[in-house]
PDB file of C-alpha atoms in Angstrom:
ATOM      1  CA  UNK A   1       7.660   4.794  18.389  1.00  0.00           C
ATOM      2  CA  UNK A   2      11.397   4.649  18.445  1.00  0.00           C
ATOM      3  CA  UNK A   3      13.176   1.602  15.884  1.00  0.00           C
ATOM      4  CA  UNK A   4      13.923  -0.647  18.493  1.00  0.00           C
ATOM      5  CA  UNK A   5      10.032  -0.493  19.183  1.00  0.00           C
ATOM      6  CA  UNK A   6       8.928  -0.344  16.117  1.00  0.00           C
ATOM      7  CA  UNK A   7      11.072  -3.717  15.170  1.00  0.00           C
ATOM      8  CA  UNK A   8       9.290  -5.496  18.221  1.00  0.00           C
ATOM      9  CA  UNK A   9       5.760  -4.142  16.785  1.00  0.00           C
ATOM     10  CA  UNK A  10       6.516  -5.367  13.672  1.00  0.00           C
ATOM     11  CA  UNK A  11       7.161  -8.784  14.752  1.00  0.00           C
ATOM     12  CA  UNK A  12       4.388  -9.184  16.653  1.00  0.00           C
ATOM     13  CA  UNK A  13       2.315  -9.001  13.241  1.00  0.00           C
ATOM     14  CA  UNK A  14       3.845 -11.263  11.699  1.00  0.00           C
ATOM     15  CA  UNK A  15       2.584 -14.393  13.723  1.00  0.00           C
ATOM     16  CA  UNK A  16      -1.214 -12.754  13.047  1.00  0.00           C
ATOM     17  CA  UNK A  17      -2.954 -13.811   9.590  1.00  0.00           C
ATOM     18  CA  UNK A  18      -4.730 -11.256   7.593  1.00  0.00           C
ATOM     19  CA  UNK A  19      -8.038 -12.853   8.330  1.00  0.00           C
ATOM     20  CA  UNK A  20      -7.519 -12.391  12.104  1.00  0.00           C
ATOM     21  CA  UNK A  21      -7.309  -9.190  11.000  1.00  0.00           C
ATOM     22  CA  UNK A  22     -10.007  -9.171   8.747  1.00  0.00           C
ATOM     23  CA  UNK A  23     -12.263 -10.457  11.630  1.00  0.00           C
ATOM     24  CA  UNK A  24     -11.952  -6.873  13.462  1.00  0.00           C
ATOM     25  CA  UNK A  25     -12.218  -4.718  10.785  1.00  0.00           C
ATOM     26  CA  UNK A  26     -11.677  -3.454   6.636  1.00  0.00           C
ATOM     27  CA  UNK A  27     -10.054  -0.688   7.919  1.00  0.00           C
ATOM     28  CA  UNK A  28      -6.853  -0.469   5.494  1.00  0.00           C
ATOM     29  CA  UNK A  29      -7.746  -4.153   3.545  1.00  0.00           C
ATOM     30  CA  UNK A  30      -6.896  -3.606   0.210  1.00  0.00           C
ATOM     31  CA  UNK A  31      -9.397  -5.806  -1.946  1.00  0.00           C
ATOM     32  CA  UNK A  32      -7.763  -6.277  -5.372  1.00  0.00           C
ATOM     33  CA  UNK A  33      -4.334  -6.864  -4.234  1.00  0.00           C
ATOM     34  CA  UNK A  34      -2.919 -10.749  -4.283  1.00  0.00           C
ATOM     35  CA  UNK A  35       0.493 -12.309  -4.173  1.00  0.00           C
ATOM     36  CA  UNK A  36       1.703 -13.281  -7.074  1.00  0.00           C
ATOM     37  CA  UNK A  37       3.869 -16.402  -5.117  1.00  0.00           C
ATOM     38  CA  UNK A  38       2.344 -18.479  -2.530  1.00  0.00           C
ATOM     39  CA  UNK A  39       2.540 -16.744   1.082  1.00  0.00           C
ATOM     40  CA  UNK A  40       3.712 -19.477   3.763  1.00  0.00           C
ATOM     41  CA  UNK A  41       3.674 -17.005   6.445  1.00  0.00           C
ATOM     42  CA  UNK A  42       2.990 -13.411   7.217  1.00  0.00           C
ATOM     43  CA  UNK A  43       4.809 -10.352   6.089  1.00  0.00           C
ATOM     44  CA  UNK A  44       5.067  -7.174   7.714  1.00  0.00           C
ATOM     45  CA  UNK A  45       7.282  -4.240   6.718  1.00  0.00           C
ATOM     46  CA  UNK A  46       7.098  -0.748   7.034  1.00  0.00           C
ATOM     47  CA  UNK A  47       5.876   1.331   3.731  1.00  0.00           C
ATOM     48  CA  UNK A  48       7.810   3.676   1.559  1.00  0.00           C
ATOM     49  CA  UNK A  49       5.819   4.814  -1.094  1.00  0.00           C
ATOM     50  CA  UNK A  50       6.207   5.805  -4.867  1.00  0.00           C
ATOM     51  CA  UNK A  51       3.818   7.257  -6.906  1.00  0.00           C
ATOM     52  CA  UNK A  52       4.083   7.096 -10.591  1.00  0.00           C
ATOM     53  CA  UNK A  53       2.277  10.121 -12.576  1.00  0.00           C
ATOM     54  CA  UNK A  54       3.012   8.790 -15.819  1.00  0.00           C
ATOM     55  CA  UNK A  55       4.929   5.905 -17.718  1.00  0.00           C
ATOM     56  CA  UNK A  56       8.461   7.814 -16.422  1.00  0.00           C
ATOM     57  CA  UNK A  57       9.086   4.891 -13.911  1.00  0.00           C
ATOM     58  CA  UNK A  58      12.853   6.110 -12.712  1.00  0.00           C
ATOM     59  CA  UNK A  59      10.943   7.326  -9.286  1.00  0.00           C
ATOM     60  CA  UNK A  60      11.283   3.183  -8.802  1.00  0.00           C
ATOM     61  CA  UNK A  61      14.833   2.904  -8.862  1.00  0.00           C
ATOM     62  CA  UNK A  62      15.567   5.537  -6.470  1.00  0.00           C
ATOM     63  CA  UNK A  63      13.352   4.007  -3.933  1.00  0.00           C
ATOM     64  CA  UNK A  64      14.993   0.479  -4.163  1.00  0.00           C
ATOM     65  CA  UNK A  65      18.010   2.746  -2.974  1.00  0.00           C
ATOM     66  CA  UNK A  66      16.811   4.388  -0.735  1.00  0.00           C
ATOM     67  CA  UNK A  67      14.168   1.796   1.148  1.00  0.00           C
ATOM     68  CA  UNK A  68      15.482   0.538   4.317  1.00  0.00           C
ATOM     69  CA  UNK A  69      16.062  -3.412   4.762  1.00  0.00           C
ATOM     70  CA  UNK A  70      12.786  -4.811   5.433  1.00  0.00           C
ATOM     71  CA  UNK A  71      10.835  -2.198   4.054  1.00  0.00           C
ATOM     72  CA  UNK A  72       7.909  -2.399   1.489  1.00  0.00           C
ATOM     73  CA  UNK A  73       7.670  -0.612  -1.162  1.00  0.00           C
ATOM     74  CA  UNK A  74       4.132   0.301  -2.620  1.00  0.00           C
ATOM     75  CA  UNK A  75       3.843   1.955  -5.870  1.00  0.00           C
ATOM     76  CA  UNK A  76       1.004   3.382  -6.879  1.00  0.00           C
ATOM     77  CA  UNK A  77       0.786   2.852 -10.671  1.00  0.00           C
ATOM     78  CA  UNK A  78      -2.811   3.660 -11.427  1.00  0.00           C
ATOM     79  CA  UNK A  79      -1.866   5.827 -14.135  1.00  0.00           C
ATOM     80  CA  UNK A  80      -0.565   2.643 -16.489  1.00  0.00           C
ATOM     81  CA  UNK A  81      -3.888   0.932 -16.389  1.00  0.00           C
ATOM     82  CA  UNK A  82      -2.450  -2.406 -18.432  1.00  0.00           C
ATOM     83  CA  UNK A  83       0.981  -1.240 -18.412  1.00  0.00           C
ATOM     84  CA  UNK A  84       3.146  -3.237 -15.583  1.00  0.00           C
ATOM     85  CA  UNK A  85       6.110  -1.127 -13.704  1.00  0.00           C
ATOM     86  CA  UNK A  86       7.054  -4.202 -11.904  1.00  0.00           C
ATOM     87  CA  UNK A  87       9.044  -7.105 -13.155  1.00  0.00           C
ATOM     88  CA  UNK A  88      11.571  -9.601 -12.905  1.00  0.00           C
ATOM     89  CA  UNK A  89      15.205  -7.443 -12.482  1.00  0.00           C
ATOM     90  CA  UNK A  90      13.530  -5.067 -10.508  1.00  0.00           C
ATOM     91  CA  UNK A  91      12.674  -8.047  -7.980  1.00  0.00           C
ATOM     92  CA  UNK A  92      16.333  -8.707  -7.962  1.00  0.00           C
ATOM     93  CA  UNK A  93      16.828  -5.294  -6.979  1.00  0.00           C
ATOM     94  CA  UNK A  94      14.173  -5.691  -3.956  1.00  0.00           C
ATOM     95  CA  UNK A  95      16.021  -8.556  -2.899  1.00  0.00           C
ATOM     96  CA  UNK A  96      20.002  -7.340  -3.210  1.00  0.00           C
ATOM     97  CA  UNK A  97      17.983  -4.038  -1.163  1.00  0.00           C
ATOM     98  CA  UNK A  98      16.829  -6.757   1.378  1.00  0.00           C
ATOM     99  CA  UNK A  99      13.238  -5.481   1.207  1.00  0.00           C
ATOM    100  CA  UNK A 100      10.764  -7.568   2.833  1.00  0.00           C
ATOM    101  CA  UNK A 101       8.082  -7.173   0.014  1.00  0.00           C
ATOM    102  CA  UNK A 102       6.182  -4.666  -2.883  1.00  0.00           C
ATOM    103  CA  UNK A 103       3.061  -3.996  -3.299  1.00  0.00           C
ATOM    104  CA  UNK A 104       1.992  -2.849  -7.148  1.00  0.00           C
ATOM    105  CA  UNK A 105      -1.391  -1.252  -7.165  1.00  0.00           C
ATOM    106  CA  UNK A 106      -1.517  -1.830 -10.610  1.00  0.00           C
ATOM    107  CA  UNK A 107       0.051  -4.341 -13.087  1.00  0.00           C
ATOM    108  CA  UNK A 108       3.230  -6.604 -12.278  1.00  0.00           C
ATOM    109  CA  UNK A 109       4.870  -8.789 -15.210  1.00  0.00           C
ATOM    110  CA  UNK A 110       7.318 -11.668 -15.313  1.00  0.00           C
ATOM    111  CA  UNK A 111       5.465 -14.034 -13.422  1.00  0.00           C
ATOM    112  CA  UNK A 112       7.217 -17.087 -13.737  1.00  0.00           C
ATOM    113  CA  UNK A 113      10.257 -15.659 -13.266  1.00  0.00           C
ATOM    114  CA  UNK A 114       8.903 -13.759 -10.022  1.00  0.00           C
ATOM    115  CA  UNK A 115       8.060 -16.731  -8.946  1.00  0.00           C
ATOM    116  CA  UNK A 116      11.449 -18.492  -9.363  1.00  0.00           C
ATOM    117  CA  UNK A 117      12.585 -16.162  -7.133  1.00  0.00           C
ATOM    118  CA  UNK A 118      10.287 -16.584  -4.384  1.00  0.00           C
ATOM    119  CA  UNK A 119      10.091 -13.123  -3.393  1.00  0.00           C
ATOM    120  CA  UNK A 120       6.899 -11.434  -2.343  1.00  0.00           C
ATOM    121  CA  UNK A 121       5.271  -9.235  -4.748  1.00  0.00           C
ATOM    122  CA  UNK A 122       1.807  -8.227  -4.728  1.00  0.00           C
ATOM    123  CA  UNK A 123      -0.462  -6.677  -7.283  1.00  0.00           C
ATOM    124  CA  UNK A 124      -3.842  -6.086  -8.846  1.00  0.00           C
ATOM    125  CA  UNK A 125      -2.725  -8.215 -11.878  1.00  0.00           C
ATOM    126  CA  UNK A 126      -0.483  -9.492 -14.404  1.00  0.00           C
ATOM    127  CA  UNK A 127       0.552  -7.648 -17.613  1.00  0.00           C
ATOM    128  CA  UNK A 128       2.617  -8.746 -20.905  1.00  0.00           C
ATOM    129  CA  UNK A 129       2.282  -4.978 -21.627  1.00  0.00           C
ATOM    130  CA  UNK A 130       5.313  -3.143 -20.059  1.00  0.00           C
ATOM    131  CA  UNK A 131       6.856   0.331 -19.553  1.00  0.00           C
ATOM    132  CA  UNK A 132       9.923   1.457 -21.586  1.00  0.00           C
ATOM    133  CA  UNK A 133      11.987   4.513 -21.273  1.00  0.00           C
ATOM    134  CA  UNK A 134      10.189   7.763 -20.823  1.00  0.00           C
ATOM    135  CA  UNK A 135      11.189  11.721 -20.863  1.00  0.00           C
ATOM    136  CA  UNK A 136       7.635  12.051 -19.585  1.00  0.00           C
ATOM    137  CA  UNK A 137       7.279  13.747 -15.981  1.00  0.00           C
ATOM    138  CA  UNK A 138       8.912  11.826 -13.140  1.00  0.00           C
ATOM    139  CA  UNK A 139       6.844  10.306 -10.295  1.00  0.00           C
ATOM    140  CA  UNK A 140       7.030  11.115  -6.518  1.00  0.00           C
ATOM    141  CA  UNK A 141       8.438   9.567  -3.482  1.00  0.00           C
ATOM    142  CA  UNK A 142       6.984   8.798  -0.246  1.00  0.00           C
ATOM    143  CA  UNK A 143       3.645  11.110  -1.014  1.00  0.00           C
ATOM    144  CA  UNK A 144       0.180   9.829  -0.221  1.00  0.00           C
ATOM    145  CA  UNK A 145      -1.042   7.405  -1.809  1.00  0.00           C
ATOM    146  CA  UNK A 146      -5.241   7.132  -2.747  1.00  0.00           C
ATOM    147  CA  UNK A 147      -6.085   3.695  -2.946  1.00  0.00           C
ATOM    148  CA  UNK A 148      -9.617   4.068  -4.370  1.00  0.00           C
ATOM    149  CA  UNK A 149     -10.958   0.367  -5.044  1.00  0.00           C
ATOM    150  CA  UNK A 150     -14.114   0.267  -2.479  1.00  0.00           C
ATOM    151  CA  UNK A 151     -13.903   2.560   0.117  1.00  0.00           C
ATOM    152  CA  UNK A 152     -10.981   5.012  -0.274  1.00  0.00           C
ATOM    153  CA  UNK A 153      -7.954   4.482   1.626  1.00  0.00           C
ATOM    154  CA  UNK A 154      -4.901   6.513   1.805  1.00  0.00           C
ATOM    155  CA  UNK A 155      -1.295   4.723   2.139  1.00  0.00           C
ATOM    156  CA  UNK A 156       1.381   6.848   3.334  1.00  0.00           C
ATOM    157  CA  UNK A 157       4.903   6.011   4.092  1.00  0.00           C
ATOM    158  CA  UNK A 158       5.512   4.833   7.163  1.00  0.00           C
ATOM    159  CA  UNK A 159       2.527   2.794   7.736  1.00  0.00           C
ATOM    160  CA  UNK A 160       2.384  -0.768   8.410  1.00  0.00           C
ATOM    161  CA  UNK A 161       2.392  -3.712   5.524  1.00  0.00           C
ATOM    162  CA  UNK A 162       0.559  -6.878   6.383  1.00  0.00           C
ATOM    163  CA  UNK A 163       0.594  -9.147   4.191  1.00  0.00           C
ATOM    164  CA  UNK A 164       0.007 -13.036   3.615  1.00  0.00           C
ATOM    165  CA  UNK A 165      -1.696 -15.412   0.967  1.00  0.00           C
ATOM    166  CA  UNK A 166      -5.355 -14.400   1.871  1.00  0.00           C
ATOM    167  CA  UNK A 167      -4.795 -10.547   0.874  1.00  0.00           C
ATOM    168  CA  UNK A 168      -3.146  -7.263   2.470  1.00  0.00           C
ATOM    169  CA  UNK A 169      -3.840  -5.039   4.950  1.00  0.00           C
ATOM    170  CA  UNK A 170      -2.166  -1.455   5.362  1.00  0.00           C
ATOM    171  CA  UNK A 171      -2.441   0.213   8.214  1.00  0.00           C
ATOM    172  CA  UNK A 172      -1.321   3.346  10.035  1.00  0.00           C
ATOM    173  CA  UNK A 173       0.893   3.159  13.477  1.00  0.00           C
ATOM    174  CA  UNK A 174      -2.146   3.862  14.997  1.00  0.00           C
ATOM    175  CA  UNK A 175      -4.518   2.079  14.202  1.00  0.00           C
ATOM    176  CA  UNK A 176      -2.453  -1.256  14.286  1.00  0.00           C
ATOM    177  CA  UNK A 177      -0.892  -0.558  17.893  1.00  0.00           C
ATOM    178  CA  UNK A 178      -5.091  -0.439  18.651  1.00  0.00           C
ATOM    179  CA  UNK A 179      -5.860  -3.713  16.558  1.00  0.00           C
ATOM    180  CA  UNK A 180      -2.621  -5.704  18.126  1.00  0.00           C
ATOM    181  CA  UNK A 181      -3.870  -6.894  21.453  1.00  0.00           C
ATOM    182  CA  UNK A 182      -7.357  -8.466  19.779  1.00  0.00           C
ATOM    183  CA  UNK A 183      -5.691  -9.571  17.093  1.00  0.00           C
ATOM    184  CA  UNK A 184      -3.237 -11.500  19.378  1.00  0.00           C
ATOM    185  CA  UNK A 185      -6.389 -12.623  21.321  1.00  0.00           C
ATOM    186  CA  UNK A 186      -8.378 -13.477  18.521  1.00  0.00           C
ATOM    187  CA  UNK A 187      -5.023 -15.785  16.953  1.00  0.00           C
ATOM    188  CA  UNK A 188      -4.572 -17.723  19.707  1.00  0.00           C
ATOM    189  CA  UNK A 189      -8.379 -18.418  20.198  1.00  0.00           C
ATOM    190  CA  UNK A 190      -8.595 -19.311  16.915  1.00  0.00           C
ATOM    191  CA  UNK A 191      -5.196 -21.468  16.722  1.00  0.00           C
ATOM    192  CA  UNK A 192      -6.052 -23.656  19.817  1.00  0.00           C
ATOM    193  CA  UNK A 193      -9.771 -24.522  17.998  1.00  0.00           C
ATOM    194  CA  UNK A 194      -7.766 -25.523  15.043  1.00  0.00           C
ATOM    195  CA  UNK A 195      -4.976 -27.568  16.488  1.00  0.00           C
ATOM    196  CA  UNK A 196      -7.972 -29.372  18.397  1.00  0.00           C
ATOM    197  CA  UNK A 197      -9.617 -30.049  15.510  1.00  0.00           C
ATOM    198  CA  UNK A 198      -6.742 -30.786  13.234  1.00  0.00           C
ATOM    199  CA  UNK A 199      -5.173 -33.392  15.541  1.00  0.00           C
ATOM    200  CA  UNK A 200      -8.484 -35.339  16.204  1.00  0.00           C
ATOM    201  CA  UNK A 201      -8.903 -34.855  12.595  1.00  0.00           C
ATOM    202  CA  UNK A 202      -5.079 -36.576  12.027  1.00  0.00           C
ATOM    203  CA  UNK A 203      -5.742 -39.266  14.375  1.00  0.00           C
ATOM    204  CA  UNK A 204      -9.421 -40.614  12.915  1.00  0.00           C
ATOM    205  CA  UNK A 205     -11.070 -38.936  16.750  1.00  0.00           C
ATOM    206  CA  UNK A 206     -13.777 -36.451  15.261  1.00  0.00           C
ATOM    207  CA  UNK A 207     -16.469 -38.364  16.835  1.00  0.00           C
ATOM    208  CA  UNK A 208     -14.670 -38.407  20.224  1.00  0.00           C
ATOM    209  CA  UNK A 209     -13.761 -34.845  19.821  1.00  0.00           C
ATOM    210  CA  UNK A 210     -17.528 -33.366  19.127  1.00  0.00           C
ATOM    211  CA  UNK A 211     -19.204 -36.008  21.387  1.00  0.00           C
ATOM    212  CA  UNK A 212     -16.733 -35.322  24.876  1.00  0.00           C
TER     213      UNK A 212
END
């Protein structure tokens, strides 16, 4: 896929929920992950990922950098356990970097302030307990990723983020060109049952709806 077609891939994801996706497989879900803002709409981006391998968390900065516009950056910091990498001025970063979103698989701190923003960030948790400068040994960027909550998963850059309020989904080229066309079936299905229901609902009709 060239960048013209992966732009036009991208946004056909993003008018597909997660639980369309969710209806057609766990293939790439990633269980423990949840936004930290409320998600209005769906958010798609293509990965670059960091790896931390301890609490030397420079490997972060040079991705912001580097990350394309509309990218999503997923950081794998496992190794902190409490510790959060991910906080309010490095969300300002994300957004001067015009990155579409970041996923922490670990711990993300200053919520409220995260939320001020309004940027997407989504994580395992939230952590008081933060990172502070480290001569420790730097992490890695844009290696594989082992996501190992449930059934293991591996991330690797260039993948494909999808992401909304009900959870995220990471998949690989692959396997989302595959998923698209059911997905997009499956949507609209869904939608038009919905909007039936919802305007019958919004007009007191129920009983003429279920009774036609």
């Amino acid at each position: 896929m060239n960048d013209i077609d992966i732009r036009d891939f991208i946004d056909s994801y993003k008018e597909i929920s997660t639980s369309t996706i969710g209806h057609l497989t766990e293939k790439g879900y990633l269980p423990d992950i949840k936004a930290l803002n409320p998600c209005t709409a769906t958010i798609v981006g293509r990965v670059l990922t960091v790896q931390l391998t301890s609490d030397n968390t420079d490997v972060i900065n040079q991705a912001l950098i580097q990350a394309a516009p509309n990218d999503v950056l997923c950081i794998d910091a496992q190794v902190l356990g409490v510790k959060a990498c991910w906080g309010s001025l490095r969300t300002c970063a994300a957004i001067y970097e015009k990155l579409s979103a970041v996923i922490v698989i670990g711990q993300a701190t200053d919520s409220f302030q995260i939320q001020q923003l309004g940027f997407p960030v989504f994580a395992q948790g939230i952590s008081a307990v933060t990172t502070s400068k480290s001569n420790q040994a730097q992490g890695t960027l844009a290696s594989d990723i082992a996501y190992r909550f449930g059934e293991q998963t591996t991330i690797r850059s260039g993948d494909i983020a999808i992401m909304d309020n009900d959870g995220v989904f990471i998949l690989s080229v692959d396997v989302a060109q595959q998923l698209l066309s059911d997905c997009q079936k499956k949507h609209k299905e869904d939608e038009v049952k919905f909007q039936m229901f919802f305007e019958a609902y919004r007009n007191n009709e129920l009983d003429k709806l279920f009774n036609d």
